[in-house]
Short mmCIF file of C-alpha atoms in Angstrom, two decimals:
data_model
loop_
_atom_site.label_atom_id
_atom_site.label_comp_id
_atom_site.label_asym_id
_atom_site.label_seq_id
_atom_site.Cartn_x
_atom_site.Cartn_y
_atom_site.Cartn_z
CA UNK A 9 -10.73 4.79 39.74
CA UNK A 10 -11.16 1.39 38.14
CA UNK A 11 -13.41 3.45 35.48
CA UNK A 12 -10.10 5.27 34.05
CA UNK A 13 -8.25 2.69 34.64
CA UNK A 14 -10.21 0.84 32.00
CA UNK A 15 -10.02 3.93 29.38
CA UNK A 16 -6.26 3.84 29.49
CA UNK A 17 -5.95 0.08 29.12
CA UNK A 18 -8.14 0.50 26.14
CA UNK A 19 -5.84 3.16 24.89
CA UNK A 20 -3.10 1.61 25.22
CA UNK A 21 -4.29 -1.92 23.17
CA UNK A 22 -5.36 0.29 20.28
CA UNK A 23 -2.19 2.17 20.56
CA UNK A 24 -0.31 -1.73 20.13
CA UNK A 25 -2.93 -2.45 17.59
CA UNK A 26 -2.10 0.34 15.24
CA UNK A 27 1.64 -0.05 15.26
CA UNK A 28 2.22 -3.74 14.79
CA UNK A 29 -0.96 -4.59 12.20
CA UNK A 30 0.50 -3.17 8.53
CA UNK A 31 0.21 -5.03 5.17
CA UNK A 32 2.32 -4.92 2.68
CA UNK A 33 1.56 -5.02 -1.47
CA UNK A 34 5.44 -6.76 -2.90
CA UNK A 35 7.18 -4.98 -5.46
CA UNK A 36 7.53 -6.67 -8.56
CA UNK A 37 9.45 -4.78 -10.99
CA UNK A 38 10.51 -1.20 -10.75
CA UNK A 39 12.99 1.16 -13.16
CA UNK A 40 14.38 4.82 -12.93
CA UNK A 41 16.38 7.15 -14.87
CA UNK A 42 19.68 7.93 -13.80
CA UNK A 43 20.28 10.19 -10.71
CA UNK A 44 20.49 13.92 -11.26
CA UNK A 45 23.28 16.37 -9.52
CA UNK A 46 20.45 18.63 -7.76
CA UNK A 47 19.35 15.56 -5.74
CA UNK A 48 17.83 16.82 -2.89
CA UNK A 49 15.61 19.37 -5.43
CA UNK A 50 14.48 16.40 -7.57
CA UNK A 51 13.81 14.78 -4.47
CA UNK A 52 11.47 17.19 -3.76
CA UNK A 53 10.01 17.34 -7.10
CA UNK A 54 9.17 13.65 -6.44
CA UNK A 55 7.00 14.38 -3.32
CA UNK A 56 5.22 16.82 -4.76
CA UNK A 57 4.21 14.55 -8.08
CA UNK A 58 3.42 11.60 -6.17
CA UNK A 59 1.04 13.58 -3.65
CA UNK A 60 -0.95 14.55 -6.26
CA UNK A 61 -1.40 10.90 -7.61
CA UNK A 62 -1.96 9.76 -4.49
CA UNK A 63 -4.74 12.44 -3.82
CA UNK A 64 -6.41 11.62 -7.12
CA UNK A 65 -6.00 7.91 -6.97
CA UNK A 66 -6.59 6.68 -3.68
CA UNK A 67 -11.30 7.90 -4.11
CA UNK A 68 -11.37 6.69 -8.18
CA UNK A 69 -8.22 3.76 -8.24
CA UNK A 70 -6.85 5.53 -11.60
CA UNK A 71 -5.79 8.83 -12.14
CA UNK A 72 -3.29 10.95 -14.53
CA UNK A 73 -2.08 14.44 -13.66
CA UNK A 74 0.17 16.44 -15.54
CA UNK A 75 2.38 18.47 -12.78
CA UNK A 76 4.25 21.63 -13.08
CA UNK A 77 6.66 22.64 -10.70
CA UNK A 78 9.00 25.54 -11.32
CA UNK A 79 8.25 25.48 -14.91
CA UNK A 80 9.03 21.23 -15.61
CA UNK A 81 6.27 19.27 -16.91
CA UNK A 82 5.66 16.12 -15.15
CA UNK A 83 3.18 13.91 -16.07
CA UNK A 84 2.04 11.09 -14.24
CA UNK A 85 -0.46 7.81 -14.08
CA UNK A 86 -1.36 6.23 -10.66
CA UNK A 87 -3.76 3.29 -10.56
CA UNK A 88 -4.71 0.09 -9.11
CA UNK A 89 -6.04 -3.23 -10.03
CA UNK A 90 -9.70 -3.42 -10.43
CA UNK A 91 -10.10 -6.28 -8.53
CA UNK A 92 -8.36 -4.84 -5.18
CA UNK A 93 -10.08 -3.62 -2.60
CA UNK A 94 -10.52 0.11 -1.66
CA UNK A 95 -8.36 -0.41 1.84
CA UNK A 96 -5.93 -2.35 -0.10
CA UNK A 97 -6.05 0.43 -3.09
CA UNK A 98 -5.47 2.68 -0.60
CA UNK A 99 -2.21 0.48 0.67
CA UNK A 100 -1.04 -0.34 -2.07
CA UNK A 101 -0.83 3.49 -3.16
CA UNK A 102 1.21 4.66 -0.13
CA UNK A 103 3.45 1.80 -0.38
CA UNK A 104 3.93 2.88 -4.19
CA UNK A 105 4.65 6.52 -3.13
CA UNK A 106 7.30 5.07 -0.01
CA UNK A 107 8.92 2.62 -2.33
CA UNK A 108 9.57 5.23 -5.38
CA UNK A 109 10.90 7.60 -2.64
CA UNK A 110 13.05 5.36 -1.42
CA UNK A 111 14.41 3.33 -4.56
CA UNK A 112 14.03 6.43 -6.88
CA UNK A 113 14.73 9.54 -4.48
CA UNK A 114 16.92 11.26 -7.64
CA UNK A 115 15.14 10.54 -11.02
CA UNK A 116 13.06 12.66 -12.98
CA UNK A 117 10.77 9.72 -14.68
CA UNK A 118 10.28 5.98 -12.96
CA UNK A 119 7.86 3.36 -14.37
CA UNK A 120 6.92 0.78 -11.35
CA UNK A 121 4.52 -2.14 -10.47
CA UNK A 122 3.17 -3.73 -7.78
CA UNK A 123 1.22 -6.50 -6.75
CA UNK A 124 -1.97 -4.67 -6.83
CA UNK A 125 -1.17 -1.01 -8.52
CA UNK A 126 0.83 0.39 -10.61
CA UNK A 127 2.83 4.08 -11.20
CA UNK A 128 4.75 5.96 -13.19
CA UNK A 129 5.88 9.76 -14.20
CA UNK A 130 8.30 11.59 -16.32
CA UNK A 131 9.58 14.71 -16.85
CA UNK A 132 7.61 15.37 -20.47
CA UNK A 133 10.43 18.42 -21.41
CA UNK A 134 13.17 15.59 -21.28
CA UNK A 135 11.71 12.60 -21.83
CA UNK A 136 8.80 11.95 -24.58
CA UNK A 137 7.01 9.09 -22.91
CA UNK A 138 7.11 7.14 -20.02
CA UNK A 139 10.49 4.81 -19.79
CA UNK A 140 9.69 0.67 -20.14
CA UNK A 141 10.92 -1.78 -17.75
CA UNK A 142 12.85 -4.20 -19.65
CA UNK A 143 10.78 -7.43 -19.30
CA UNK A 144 10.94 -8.99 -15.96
CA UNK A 145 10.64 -12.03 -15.03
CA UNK A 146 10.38 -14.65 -12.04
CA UNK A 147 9.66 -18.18 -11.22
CA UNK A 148 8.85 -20.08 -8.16
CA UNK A 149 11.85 -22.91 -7.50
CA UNK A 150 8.15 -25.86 -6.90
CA UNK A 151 7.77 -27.96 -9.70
CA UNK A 152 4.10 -28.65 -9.92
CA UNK A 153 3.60 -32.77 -9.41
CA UNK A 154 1.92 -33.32 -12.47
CA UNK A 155 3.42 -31.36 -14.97
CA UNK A 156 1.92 -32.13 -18.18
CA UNK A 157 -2.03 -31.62 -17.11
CA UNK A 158 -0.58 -28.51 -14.91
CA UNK A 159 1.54 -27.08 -18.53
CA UNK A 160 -1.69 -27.80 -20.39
CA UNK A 161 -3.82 -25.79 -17.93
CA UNK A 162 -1.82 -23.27 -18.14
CA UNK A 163 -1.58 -22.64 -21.57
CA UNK A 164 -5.24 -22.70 -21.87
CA UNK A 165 -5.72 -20.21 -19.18
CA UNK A 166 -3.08 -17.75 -20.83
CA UNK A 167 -4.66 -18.01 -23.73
CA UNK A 168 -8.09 -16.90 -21.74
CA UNK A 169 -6.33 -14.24 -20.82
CA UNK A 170 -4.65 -13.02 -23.60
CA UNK A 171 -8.00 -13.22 -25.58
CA UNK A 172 -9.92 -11.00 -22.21
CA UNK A 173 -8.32 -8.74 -21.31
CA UNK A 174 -8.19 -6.09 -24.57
CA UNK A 175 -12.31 -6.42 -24.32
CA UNK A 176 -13.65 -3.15 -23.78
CA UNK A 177 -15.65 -4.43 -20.71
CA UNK A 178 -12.38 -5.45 -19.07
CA UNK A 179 -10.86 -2.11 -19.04
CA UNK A 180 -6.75 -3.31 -19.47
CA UNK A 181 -7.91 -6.24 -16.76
CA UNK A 182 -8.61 -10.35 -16.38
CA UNK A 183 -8.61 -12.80 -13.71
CA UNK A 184 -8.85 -16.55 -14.03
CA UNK A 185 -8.70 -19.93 -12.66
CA UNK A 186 -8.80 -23.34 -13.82
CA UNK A 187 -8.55 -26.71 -12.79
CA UNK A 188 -6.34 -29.90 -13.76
CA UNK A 189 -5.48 -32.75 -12.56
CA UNK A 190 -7.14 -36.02 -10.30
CA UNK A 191 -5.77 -34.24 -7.29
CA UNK A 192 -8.05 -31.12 -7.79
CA UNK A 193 -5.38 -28.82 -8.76
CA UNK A 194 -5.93 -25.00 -9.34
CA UNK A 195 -3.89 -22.61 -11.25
CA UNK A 196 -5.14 -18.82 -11.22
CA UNK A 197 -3.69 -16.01 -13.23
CA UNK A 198 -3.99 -12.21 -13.38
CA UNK A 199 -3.51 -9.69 -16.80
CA UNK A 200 -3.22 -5.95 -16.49
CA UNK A 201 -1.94 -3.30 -18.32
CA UNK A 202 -2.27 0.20 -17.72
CA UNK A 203 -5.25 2.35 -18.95
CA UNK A 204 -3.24 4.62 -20.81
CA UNK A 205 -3.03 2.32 -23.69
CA UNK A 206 -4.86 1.18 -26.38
CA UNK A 207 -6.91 -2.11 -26.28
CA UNK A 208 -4.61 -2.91 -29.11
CA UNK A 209 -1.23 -2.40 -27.08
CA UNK A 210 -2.46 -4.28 -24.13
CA UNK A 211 -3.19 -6.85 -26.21
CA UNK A 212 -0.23 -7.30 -27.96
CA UNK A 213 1.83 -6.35 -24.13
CA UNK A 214 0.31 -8.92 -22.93
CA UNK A 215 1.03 -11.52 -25.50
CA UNK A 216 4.67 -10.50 -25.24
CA UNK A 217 4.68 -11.24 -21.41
CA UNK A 218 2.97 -14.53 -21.67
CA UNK A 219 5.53 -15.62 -24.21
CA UNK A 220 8.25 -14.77 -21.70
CA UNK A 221 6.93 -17.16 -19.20
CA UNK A 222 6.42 -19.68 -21.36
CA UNK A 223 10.34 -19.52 -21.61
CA UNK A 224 11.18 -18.61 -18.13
CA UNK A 225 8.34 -19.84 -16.07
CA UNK A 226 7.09 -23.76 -16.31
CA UNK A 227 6.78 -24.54 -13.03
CA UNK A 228 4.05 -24.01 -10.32
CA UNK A 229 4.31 -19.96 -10.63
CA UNK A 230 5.66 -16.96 -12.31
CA UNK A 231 5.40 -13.09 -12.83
CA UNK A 232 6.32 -11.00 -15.83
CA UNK A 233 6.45 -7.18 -15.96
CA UNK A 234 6.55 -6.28 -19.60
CA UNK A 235 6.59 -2.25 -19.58
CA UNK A 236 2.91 -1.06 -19.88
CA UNK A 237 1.41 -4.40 -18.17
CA UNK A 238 2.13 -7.45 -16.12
CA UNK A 239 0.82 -10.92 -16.37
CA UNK A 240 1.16 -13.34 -13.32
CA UNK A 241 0.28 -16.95 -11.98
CA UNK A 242 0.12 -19.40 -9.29
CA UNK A 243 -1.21 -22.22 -7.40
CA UNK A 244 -2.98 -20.02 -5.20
CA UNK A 245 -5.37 -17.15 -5.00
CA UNK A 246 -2.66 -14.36 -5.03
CA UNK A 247 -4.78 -11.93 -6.14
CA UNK A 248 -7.18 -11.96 -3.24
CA UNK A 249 -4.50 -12.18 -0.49
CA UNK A 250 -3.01 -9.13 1.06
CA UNK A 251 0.92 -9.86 1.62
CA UNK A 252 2.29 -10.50 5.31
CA UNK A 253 4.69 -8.21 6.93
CA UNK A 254 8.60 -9.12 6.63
CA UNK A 255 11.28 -7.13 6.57
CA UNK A 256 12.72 -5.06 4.10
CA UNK A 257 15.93 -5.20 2.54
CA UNK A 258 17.66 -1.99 1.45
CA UNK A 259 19.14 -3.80 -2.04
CA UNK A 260 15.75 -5.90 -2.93
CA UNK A 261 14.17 -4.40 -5.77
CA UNK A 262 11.87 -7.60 -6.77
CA UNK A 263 9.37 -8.57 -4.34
CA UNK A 264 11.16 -6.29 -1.65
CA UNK A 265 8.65 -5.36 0.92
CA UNK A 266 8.38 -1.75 1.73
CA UNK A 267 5.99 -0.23 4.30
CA UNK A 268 4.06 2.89 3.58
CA UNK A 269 5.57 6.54 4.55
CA UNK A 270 1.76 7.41 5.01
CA UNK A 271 0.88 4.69 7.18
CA UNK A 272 3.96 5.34 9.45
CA UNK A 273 3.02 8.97 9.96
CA UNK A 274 -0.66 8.00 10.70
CA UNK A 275 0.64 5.30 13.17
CA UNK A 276 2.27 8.35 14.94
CA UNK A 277 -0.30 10.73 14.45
CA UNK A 278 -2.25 7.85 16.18
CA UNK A 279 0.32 7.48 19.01
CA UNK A 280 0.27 11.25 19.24
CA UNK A 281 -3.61 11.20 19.60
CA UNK A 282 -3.65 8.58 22.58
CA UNK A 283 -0.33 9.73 24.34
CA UNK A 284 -2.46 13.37 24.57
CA UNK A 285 -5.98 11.80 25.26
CA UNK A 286 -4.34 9.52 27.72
CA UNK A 287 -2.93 12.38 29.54
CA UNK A 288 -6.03 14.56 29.38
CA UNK A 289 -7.66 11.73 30.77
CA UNK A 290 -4.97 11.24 34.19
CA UNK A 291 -5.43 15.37 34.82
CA UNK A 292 -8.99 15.07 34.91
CA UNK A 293 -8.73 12.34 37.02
CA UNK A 294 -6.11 14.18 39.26
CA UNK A 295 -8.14 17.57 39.13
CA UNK A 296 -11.37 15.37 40.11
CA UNK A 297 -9.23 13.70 43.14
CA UNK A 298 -7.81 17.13 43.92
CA UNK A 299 -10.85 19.09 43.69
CA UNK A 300 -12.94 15.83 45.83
CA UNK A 301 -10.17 16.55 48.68
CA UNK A 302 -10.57 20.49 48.72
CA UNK A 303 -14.24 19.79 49.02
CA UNK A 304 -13.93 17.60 51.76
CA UNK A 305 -11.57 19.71 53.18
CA UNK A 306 -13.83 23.05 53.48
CA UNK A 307 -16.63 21.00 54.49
CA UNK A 308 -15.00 19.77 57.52
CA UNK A 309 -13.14 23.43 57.98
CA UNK A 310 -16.80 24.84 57.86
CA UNK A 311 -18.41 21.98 60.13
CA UNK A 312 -15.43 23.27 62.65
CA UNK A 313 -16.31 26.64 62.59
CA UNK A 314 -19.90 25.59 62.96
CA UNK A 315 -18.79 23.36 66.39
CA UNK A 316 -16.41 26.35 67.67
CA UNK A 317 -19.31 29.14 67.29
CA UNK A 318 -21.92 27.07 69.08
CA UNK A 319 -19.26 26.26 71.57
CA UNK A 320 -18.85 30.14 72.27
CA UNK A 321 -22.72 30.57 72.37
CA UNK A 322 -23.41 27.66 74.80
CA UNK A 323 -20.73 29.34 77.27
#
């Protein structure tokens, strides 16, 4: 008894586990075409493109697919930063998939970034190339304390960056760090474009993007999404820190936090999986109880019989 007892109060903990532990990867800029009439077939459409990044992306981080479905030409690019983790790839991707479904349910082409991947598709018979996002910016409200060294630092570590990341080596990708200040202070910064353009483009993308937060961004942090790459900074290791859960707000479009359609249905599947072993494990017990007591019972129906015959032979 205590034996299953045990199984089912392990089932249930993992059960808890997997429905309250689910990181997030913040949205940081995002932009659609206009809906279309035939929503609920576009819709559909935009399943059936994103599964197939998804699929491709999630074992290599990158991958571009050109998708037909009754006779329009999608074509698509899912990847993620080369620095992230394959479990966090893997997040990232299905919280790309949920938030384009959910921002983006109607539009035949949608160009969005996150904080560790990046996707977009288009409808290639309509459209010629993928659409921009009109540079984005943000800035944290902190002032850093000294803000002279900290505005020097920085411009020498966007300049790093600017110069690294068209390298071949880098593939479209640099991260950075440096230090000013007495106090020890650290600033660290991320480049990334995607790796459907040239080293040339990403180059000159990224230049654009740092000059934007030089105008928008001297404080202690910022993020700018410039169309085919995003450059980013802060006083802290952003880059190596999954996001924490919050909630998610139906009209945030920058940094809104969106949980994963995936990870939902495998949290269920999950529940599913222990709800049915959980049962198979109290009819086994029952049928062991049950088939213990009709034992019992037969023996002492037998021993009985046994008592009554030698009765009748003593007499």
């Amino acid at each position: 008894m205590a034996f299953f007892l045990s199984i089912h109060l392990l089932l249930f903990l993992l059960l808890f586990n997997s429905s309250t532990t689910s990181p997030l990867h913040p949205l940081l800029a995002l932009n659609c075409t206009s809906p279309e009439p035939q929503s609920i077939k576009i819709n559909r459409f935009t399943k059936i493109i994103l599964d197939d990044l998804s699929a491709k992306a999630t074992p290599t981080r990158f991958a571009t697919s050109p998708t037909i479905v009754q006779l329009n030409h999608y074509k698509g690019l899912m990847q993620c930063r080369l620095g992230l983790s394959v479990s966090d790839c893997i997040l990232c991707i299905g919280t790309a998939r949920r938030a384009v479904i959910r921002h983006c349910p109607n539009s035949e082409a949608i160009t969005a970034w996150f904080d560790g991947c990046c996707v977009y598709y288009y409808n290639h018979k309509k459209i010629s190339h993928p659409i921009h996002i009109a540079k984005l910016s943000e800035s944290k409200p902190t002032h850093a304390k000294d803000l002279g060294q900290f505005s020097s630092a920085l411009n020498t570590l966007l300049l790093q960056l600017r110069a690294s990341v068209s390298l071949a080596s880098h593939q479209g990708f640099y991260q950075g760090d440096i230090v000013y200040g007495n106090g020890g202070g650290k600033i660290y910064a991320v480049a990334e474009c995607v790796k459907s353009v040239s080293a040339k483009e990403c180059e000159t993308c990224v230049a654009e993007a740092i000059n934007k937060l030089y105008d928008c961004c001297a404080k202690q942090g910022g993020v700018v999404a410039a169309g085919s790459c995003v450059v980013q900074f802060d006083s802290y290791k952003f880059y190596s820190l999954r996001a924490s859960n919050a909630d998610v707000s139906d009209s945030a479009e920058i940094r809104s936090n969106v949980h994963d359609s995936n990870d939902t249905g495998n949290r269920n599947d999950i529940k599913k999986k222990v709800i049915w072993t959980w049962c198979a494990g109290v009819a086994c017990f029952a049928g062991v109880v049950v088939a213990t007591w009709l034992l019992r019972r037969k023996i002492v129906n037998t021993a009985k019989v046994a008592n009554v015959r030698e009765a009748s032979f003593d007499e």
